[in-house]
Tab-separated table of C-alpha atoms in Angstrom:
chain	number	residue	atom	x	y	z
A	14	MET	CA	-38.303	0.838	24.485
A	15	SER	CA	-39.556	4.395	24.303
A	16	GLU	CA	-38.150	7.110	22.038
A	17	ARG	CA	-40.243	9.996	23.381
A	18	VAL	CA	-38.429	12.525	25.559
A	19	ASP	CA	-39.637	16.103	25.925
A	20	ASP	CA	-37.722	17.668	28.805
A	21	GLY	CA	-36.025	20.497	26.931
A	22	VAL	CA	-32.569	18.873	27.123
A	23	ASP	CA	-30.486	18.816	23.946
A	24	ARG	CA	-29.701	15.119	23.581
A	25	THR	CA	-27.956	15.244	20.228
A	26	LEU	CA	-24.614	13.463	20.157
A	27	GLU	CA	-22.953	16.766	19.281
A	28	ALA	CA	-24.362	18.484	22.365
A	29	LEU	CA	-23.395	15.519	24.566
A	30	GLY	CA	-19.826	15.404	23.225
A	31	LEU	CA	-20.380	11.925	21.755
A	32	ALA	CA	-20.570	12.653	18.034
A	33	ARG	CA	-16.972	12.159	16.911
A	34	ALA	CA	-16.324	8.762	15.269
A	35	PRO	CA	-12.821	7.260	15.559
A	36	ARG	CA	-13.254	6.030	11.986
A	37	GLU	CA	-13.030	9.690	10.972
A	38	ASP	CA	-10.495	10.731	13.621
A	39	PRO	CA	-8.331	7.699	14.504
A	40	LEU	CA	-6.367	9.367	17.311
A	41	THR	CA	-9.601	9.710	19.317
A	42	TYR	CA	-10.018	5.924	19.499
A	43	PRO	CA	-11.927	4.372	21.299
A	44	GLY	CA	-14.032	7.529	21.179
A	45	ALA	CA	-16.180	9.140	23.858
A	46	TRP	CA	-18.428	6.791	25.841
A	47	PRO	CA	-21.694	7.837	27.519
A	48	ALA	CA	-21.747	8.388	31.268
A	49	GLU	CA	-24.914	6.291	31.644
A	50	SER	CA	-27.083	3.812	29.775
A	51	GLY	CA	-29.015	5.230	26.842
A	52	LEU	CA	-30.973	4.608	23.674
A	53	LEU	CA	-29.124	5.595	20.499
A	54	VAL	CA	-31.681	6.915	18.022
A	55	GLY	CA	-30.113	8.466	14.931
A	56	ASP	CA	-28.024	11.400	16.163
A	57	ARG	CA	-29.531	11.436	19.663
A	58	LEU	CA	-28.870	9.482	22.854
A	59	LEU	CA	-32.050	9.260	24.920
A	60	PRO	CA	-32.562	7.961	28.462
A	61	LEU	CA	-33.496	4.285	28.728
A	62	ASP	CA	-36.776	3.219	30.305
A	63	ASP	CA	-36.092	2.303	33.933
A	64	ASP	CA	-37.882	-1.030	33.542
A	65	HIS	CA	-35.716	-2.211	30.647
A	66	SER	CA	-32.362	-3.900	31.099
A	67	THR	CA	-32.670	-6.792	28.640
A	68	TYR	CA	-34.405	-6.912	25.267
A	69	GLU	CA	-36.181	-9.818	23.642
A	70	ASN	CA	-35.373	-10.505	19.988
A	71	ARG	CA	-32.105	-8.594	20.287
A	72	THR	CA	-28.548	-9.861	20.691
A	73	PRO	CA	-26.370	-8.599	23.583
A	74	VAL	CA	-22.826	-7.697	22.542
A	75	LEU	CA	-20.220	-6.498	25.019
A	76	ALA	CA	-18.533	-3.341	23.699
A	77	ILE	CA	-14.792	-3.352	24.390
A	78	GLY	CA	-13.632	-0.461	22.232
A	79	SER	CA	-15.280	1.983	19.859
A	80	ASN	CA	-18.599	0.113	19.713
A	81	ALA	CA	-19.333	1.826	23.028
A	82	CYS	CA	-18.948	5.197	21.285
A	83	PRO	CA	-22.344	6.382	19.987
A	84	GLY	CA	-20.692	8.397	17.217
A	85	GLN	CA	-18.892	5.303	15.940
A	86	LEU	CA	-22.024	3.140	16.090
A	87	ARG	CA	-24.018	5.796	14.254
A	88	HIS	CA	-21.306	5.945	11.581
A	89	LYS	CA	-21.284	2.179	11.053
A	90	LEU	CA	-25.066	1.812	10.875
A	91	ALA	CA	-25.654	4.904	8.735
A	92	GLU	CA	-23.347	3.444	6.093
A	93	PHE	CA	-26.105	0.907	5.422
A	94	GLY	CA	-29.010	3.296	5.972
A	95	ILE	CA	-29.936	1.783	9.341
A	96	THR	CA	-31.477	4.258	11.781
A	97	SER	CA	-33.340	1.906	14.151
A	98	PRO	CA	-32.688	2.431	17.898
A	99	VAL	CA	-29.839	0.704	19.741
A	100	PRO	CA	-30.080	0.204	23.523
A	101	MET	CA	-26.690	0.770	25.190
A	102	VAL	CA	-26.700	-0.603	28.738
A	103	LYS	CA	-23.923	0.179	31.190
A	104	VAL	CA	-22.740	-2.940	33.014
A	105	ARG	CA	-20.191	-4.040	35.585
A	106	VAL	CA	-18.090	-6.823	34.060
A	107	THR	CA	-15.873	-9.239	35.982
A	108	GLY	CA	-13.253	-11.409	34.292
A	109	ILE	CA	-12.674	-9.385	31.119
A	110	ASP	CA	-10.235	-6.535	30.505
A	111	VAL	CA	-9.594	-4.224	27.555
A	112	GLY	CA	-6.456	-5.364	25.762
A	113	VAL	CA	-4.785	-4.323	22.495
A	114	SER	CA	-5.490	-6.150	19.258
A	115	ALA	CA	-2.414	-7.417	17.438
A	116	HIS	CA	-3.356	-5.888	14.109
A	117	VAL	CA	-3.334	-2.491	12.426
A	118	SER	CA	-6.752	-1.454	11.145
A	119	ARG	CA	-7.160	0.176	7.737
A	120	VAL	CA	-9.095	3.001	9.352
A	121	GLY	CA	-5.812	4.060	10.925
A	122	TYR	CA	-5.700	2.810	14.492
A	123	VAL	CA	-4.703	-0.173	16.638
A	124	SER	CA	-7.966	-1.213	18.224
A	125	ALA	CA	-8.959	-2.742	21.543
A	126	SER	CA	-9.595	-6.448	22.085
A	127	PRO	CA	-10.995	-8.362	25.073
A	128	VAL	CA	-8.676	-10.453	27.217
A	129	ASN	CA	-9.380	-13.026	29.889
A	130	SER	CA	-8.516	-11.300	33.191
A	131	PRO	CA	-9.620	-13.206	36.304
A	132	GLY	CA	-10.876	-10.914	39.039
A	133	VAL	CA	-10.620	-7.710	36.999
A	134	VAL	CA	-13.762	-5.554	37.158
A	135	ARG	CA	-14.548	-2.997	34.450
A	136	GLU	CA	-17.491	-0.729	33.655
A	137	LEU	CA	-18.403	-1.387	30.026
A	138	PHE	CA	-21.475	-1.314	27.802
A	139	VAL	CA	-23.666	-4.043	26.369
A	140	THR	CA	-25.190	-3.036	23.043
A	141	TRP	CA	-28.440	-4.808	22.142
A	142	PHE	CA	-28.606	-5.243	18.348
A	143	ASP	CA	-31.492	-6.297	16.174
A	144	THR	CA	-30.859	-8.668	13.248
A	145	TRP	CA	-29.708	-6.083	10.711
A	146	GLN	CA	-27.724	-3.987	13.159
A	147	LEU	CA	-25.853	-7.115	14.244
A	148	ALA	CA	-25.079	-8.059	10.645
A	149	VAL	CA	-23.607	-4.603	9.987
A	150	VAL	CA	-21.461	-4.581	13.119
A	151	ASP	CA	-20.306	-8.168	12.492
A	152	ALA	CA	-19.241	-7.171	8.985
A	153	SER	CA	-17.330	-4.161	10.335
A	154	GLU	CA	-15.263	-6.353	12.677
A	155	ARG	CA	-13.215	-7.994	9.938
A	156	ALA	CA	-10.304	-9.053	12.166
A	157	TYR	CA	-12.564	-10.485	14.859
A	158	ASP	CA	-14.789	-13.488	15.532
A	159	ARG	CA	-17.909	-13.050	17.645
A	160	ALA	CA	-17.826	-15.456	20.614
A	161	TRP	CA	-20.340	-16.195	23.354
A	162	LEU	CA	-19.241	-15.465	26.934
A	163	PRO	CA	-21.473	-17.436	29.283
A	164	GLY	CA	-22.307	-15.556	32.475
A	165	SER	CA	-21.632	-17.200	35.820
A	166	GLY	CA	-24.671	-15.461	37.332
A	167	SER	CA	-27.162	-17.843	35.746
A	168	VAL	CA	-25.180	-20.604	34.071
A	169	SER	CA	-22.106	-22.142	35.683
A	170	ALA	CA	-19.372	-21.754	33.102
A	171	SER	CA	-15.831	-20.467	32.777
A	172	VAL	CA	-13.367	-19.253	30.213
A	173	SER	CA	-10.989	-22.095	31.035
A	174	GLY	CA	-13.610	-24.819	30.927
A	175	PRO	CA	-16.860	-25.902	32.598
A	176	GLY	CA	-16.705	-25.960	36.363
A	177	SER	CA	-13.224	-24.476	36.838
A	178	GLY	CA	-11.206	-21.356	36.260
A	179	PRO	CA	-12.157	-17.681	36.132
A	180	LYS	CA	-15.799	-16.704	35.697
A	181	PHE	CA	-17.275	-14.070	33.449
A	182	ARG	CA	-19.968	-11.993	35.118
A	183	CYS	CA	-21.960	-9.104	33.681
A	184	GLU	CA	-24.082	-7.215	36.228
A	185	LEU	CA	-26.748	-4.612	35.606
A	186	ASP	CA	-27.474	-1.689	37.951
A	187	SER	CA	-30.313	-3.749	39.416
A	188	GLY	CA	-27.829	-6.381	40.571
A	189	GLU	CA	-29.191	-8.882	38.050
A	190	SER	CA	-26.600	-10.809	36.029
A	191	LEU	CA	-26.962	-11.442	32.335
A	192	ARG	CA	-26.835	-15.081	31.275
A	193	GLY	CA	-24.056	-14.031	28.930
A	194	ALA	CA	-23.125	-11.761	26.044
A	195	TYR	CA	-21.223	-11.926	22.803
A	196	VAL	CA	-17.805	-10.335	22.426
A	197	TYR	CA	-15.472	-9.840	19.460
A	198	VAL	CA	-12.227	-11.840	19.828
A	199	ASN	CA	-9.302	-10.799	17.632
A	200	ARG	CA	-8.024	-13.504	15.270
A	201	HIS	CA	-4.468	-12.138	15.464
A	202	GLY	CA	-4.203	-12.325	19.255
A	203	VAL	CA	-3.305	-9.364	21.461
A	204	LEU	CA	-0.173	-7.382	22.296
A	205	HIS	CA	1.638	-8.064	25.569
A	206	ASP	CA	3.446	-5.694	27.911
A	207	GLY	CA	6.916	-7.203	27.510
A	208	THR	CA	6.421	-9.864	30.170
A	209	GLY	CA	3.902	-11.956	28.265
A	210	VAL	CA	0.925	-10.394	30.052
A	211	PRO	CA	-1.634	-8.756	27.727
A	212	ARG	CA	-1.239	-4.999	27.824
A	213	ARG	CA	-4.192	-2.703	28.470
A	214	HIS	CA	-5.338	-0.263	25.821
A	215	PRO	CA	-4.578	3.206	27.264
A	216	GLY	CA	-6.145	5.204	24.418
A	217	GLU	CA	-4.775	5.557	20.910
A	218	ARG	CA	-2.336	8.419	21.284
A	219	ALA	CA	-0.683	6.915	24.372
A	220	LEU	CA	-0.618	3.443	22.841
A	221	LEU	CA	0.975	4.519	19.564
A	222	THR	CA	3.528	6.651	21.431
A	223	GLU	CA	4.605	3.567	23.419
A	224	LEU	CA	4.690	1.251	20.409
A	225	LEU	CA	6.655	3.637	18.205
A	226	ARG	CA	9.134	4.393	20.976
A	227	GLY	CA	9.813	0.676	21.386
A	228	SER	CA	10.294	-0.361	17.754
A	229	ALA	CA	12.603	1.147	15.135
A	230	ARG	CA	11.029	-1.101	12.493
A	231	LEU	CA	7.574	0.215	13.346
A	232	ARG	CA	8.850	3.816	13.076
A	233	ALA	CA	10.336	3.006	9.668
A	234	LEU	CA	6.907	1.878	8.459
A	235	PHE	CA	4.596	4.373	10.139
A	236	GLY	CA	6.654	7.410	11.130
A	237	ARG	CA	7.751	8.768	14.486
A	238	THR	CA	4.514	10.204	15.871
A	239	PRO	CA	0.997	8.894	16.489
A	240	ALA	CA	-0.379	11.362	13.937
A	241	GLU	CA	2.023	10.070	11.284
A	242	PHE	CA	1.103	6.492	12.151
A	243	CYS	CA	-2.626	7.124	11.658
A	244	GLU	CA	-2.108	9.105	8.464
A	245	ARG	CA	0.074	6.428	6.856
A	246	ALA	CA	-2.058	3.490	8.007
A	247	ARG	CA	-5.390	4.940	6.961
A	248	GLY	CA	-6.603	3.184	3.824
A	249	ASP	CA	-3.257	1.492	3.073
A	250	ARG	CA	-4.105	-2.205	3.207
A	251	GLU	CA	-0.622	-3.454	2.367
A	252	LEU	CA	1.048	-1.257	4.984
A	253	CYS	CA	-1.443	-2.316	7.655
A	254	GLU	CA	-0.791	-5.965	6.850
A	255	ARG	CA	2.973	-5.361	7.113
A	256	GLY	CA	2.457	-3.707	10.495
A	257	THR	CA	0.354	-6.627	11.683
A	258	ARG	CA	3.058	-9.099	10.622
A	259	LEU	CA	5.698	-6.955	12.333
A	260	PHE	CA	3.948	-7.267	15.697
A	261	ARG	CA	4.385	-11.031	15.493
A	262	GLU	CA	7.909	-10.897	14.057
A	263	GLU	CA	9.032	-8.745	17.000
A	264	GLY	CA	7.534	-11.139	19.543
A	265	LEU	CA	4.905	-8.685	20.774
A	266	VAL	CA	1.896	-11.000	20.425
A	267	THR	CA	0.229	-13.324	22.915
A	268	VAL	CA	-3.159	-15.015	23.223
A	269	SER	CA	-6.215	-13.310	24.687
A	270	GLY	CA	-7.296	-16.399	26.615
A	271	LEU	CA	-10.684	-16.289	24.889
A	272	GLU	CA	-9.787	-18.146	21.692
A	273	ARG	CA	-11.347	-21.420	22.800
A	274	LEU	CA	-14.746	-19.735	22.997
A	275	VAL	CA	-14.771	-18.984	19.278
A	276	ARG	CA	-16.934	-21.369	17.285
A	277	PRO	CA	-17.523	-21.569	13.520
A	278	GLN	CA	-20.539	-19.372	12.801
A	279	GLN	CA	-22.173	-17.246	10.183
A	280	THR	CA	-22.345	-13.485	10.481
A	281	GLY	CA	-25.424	-12.265	12.334
A	282	SER	CA	-28.009	-14.093	14.386
A	283	PRO	CA	-28.765	-17.749	13.608
A	284	GLY	CA	-30.955	-18.098	10.551
A	285	ILE	CA	-30.445	-14.698	8.932
A	286	GLY	CA	-28.238	-15.966	6.121
A	287	SER	CA	-24.954	-14.684	4.765
A	288	SER	CA	-23.184	-11.554	5.928
A	289	LEU	CA	-23.361	-8.084	4.474
A	290	SER	CA	-20.412	-6.775	2.491
A	291	PRO	CA	-17.929	-5.454	5.069
A	292	PRO	CA	-17.701	-1.687	5.520
A	293	PHE	CA	-14.272	-0.145	5.007
A	294	LYS	CA	-12.072	-1.251	7.866
């Protein structure tokens, strides 16, 4: 995993348009994603070595929302003084889609959450975290449990149960399939589209516009516009909890289909001990 690049290209996140963190600007959620795989090193995103697609002693985590935004990752890790590199590998994922978490985050947005979607193919990122990076990101995902998605490319497994049902597959550019990856599953479930089917996250501004248009009670709590929603939600724990309860009270919540994969576990990789104190979220 090389950090040396001397080709005269400005690879700072600012120059690449990847610096803005949704934690600081909620309406930009899920933030800007890179066009290709890269190595996040401080405030730069460098090219990955061509011969690296998996990393020993690191944990693969499928990024569904803002964890695929380098600016957001940098923000989370810098809060704990962590500047070590993070490989971000672009992958082709089958069987998982980007849904909407059924909770309002205290940083001011309604975040994304994975849903079981047989046959759906999405281009996402796998972030490869070392022990301390993983502990920080785990702690930041307060409404989520980290679950293992076994890949069908090397181990026969399914979301519905061994040997049957839809398969999860995560393919690299080389055509190789990962044996699996972790993903954060929301404890509150996900929002549906009105028919019981999990809705897709269209980006924060579009999502909040739809939700506010459809609920007078939500407008009474958070205002009439996406900007008002983010401003009122940001940092107001009680209001965010009321909004989360309202989703369920109005019958907007369904399951992600991934709940059965969640197992009791400590934060971080096995053997590293207790979790860090959660960052503000």
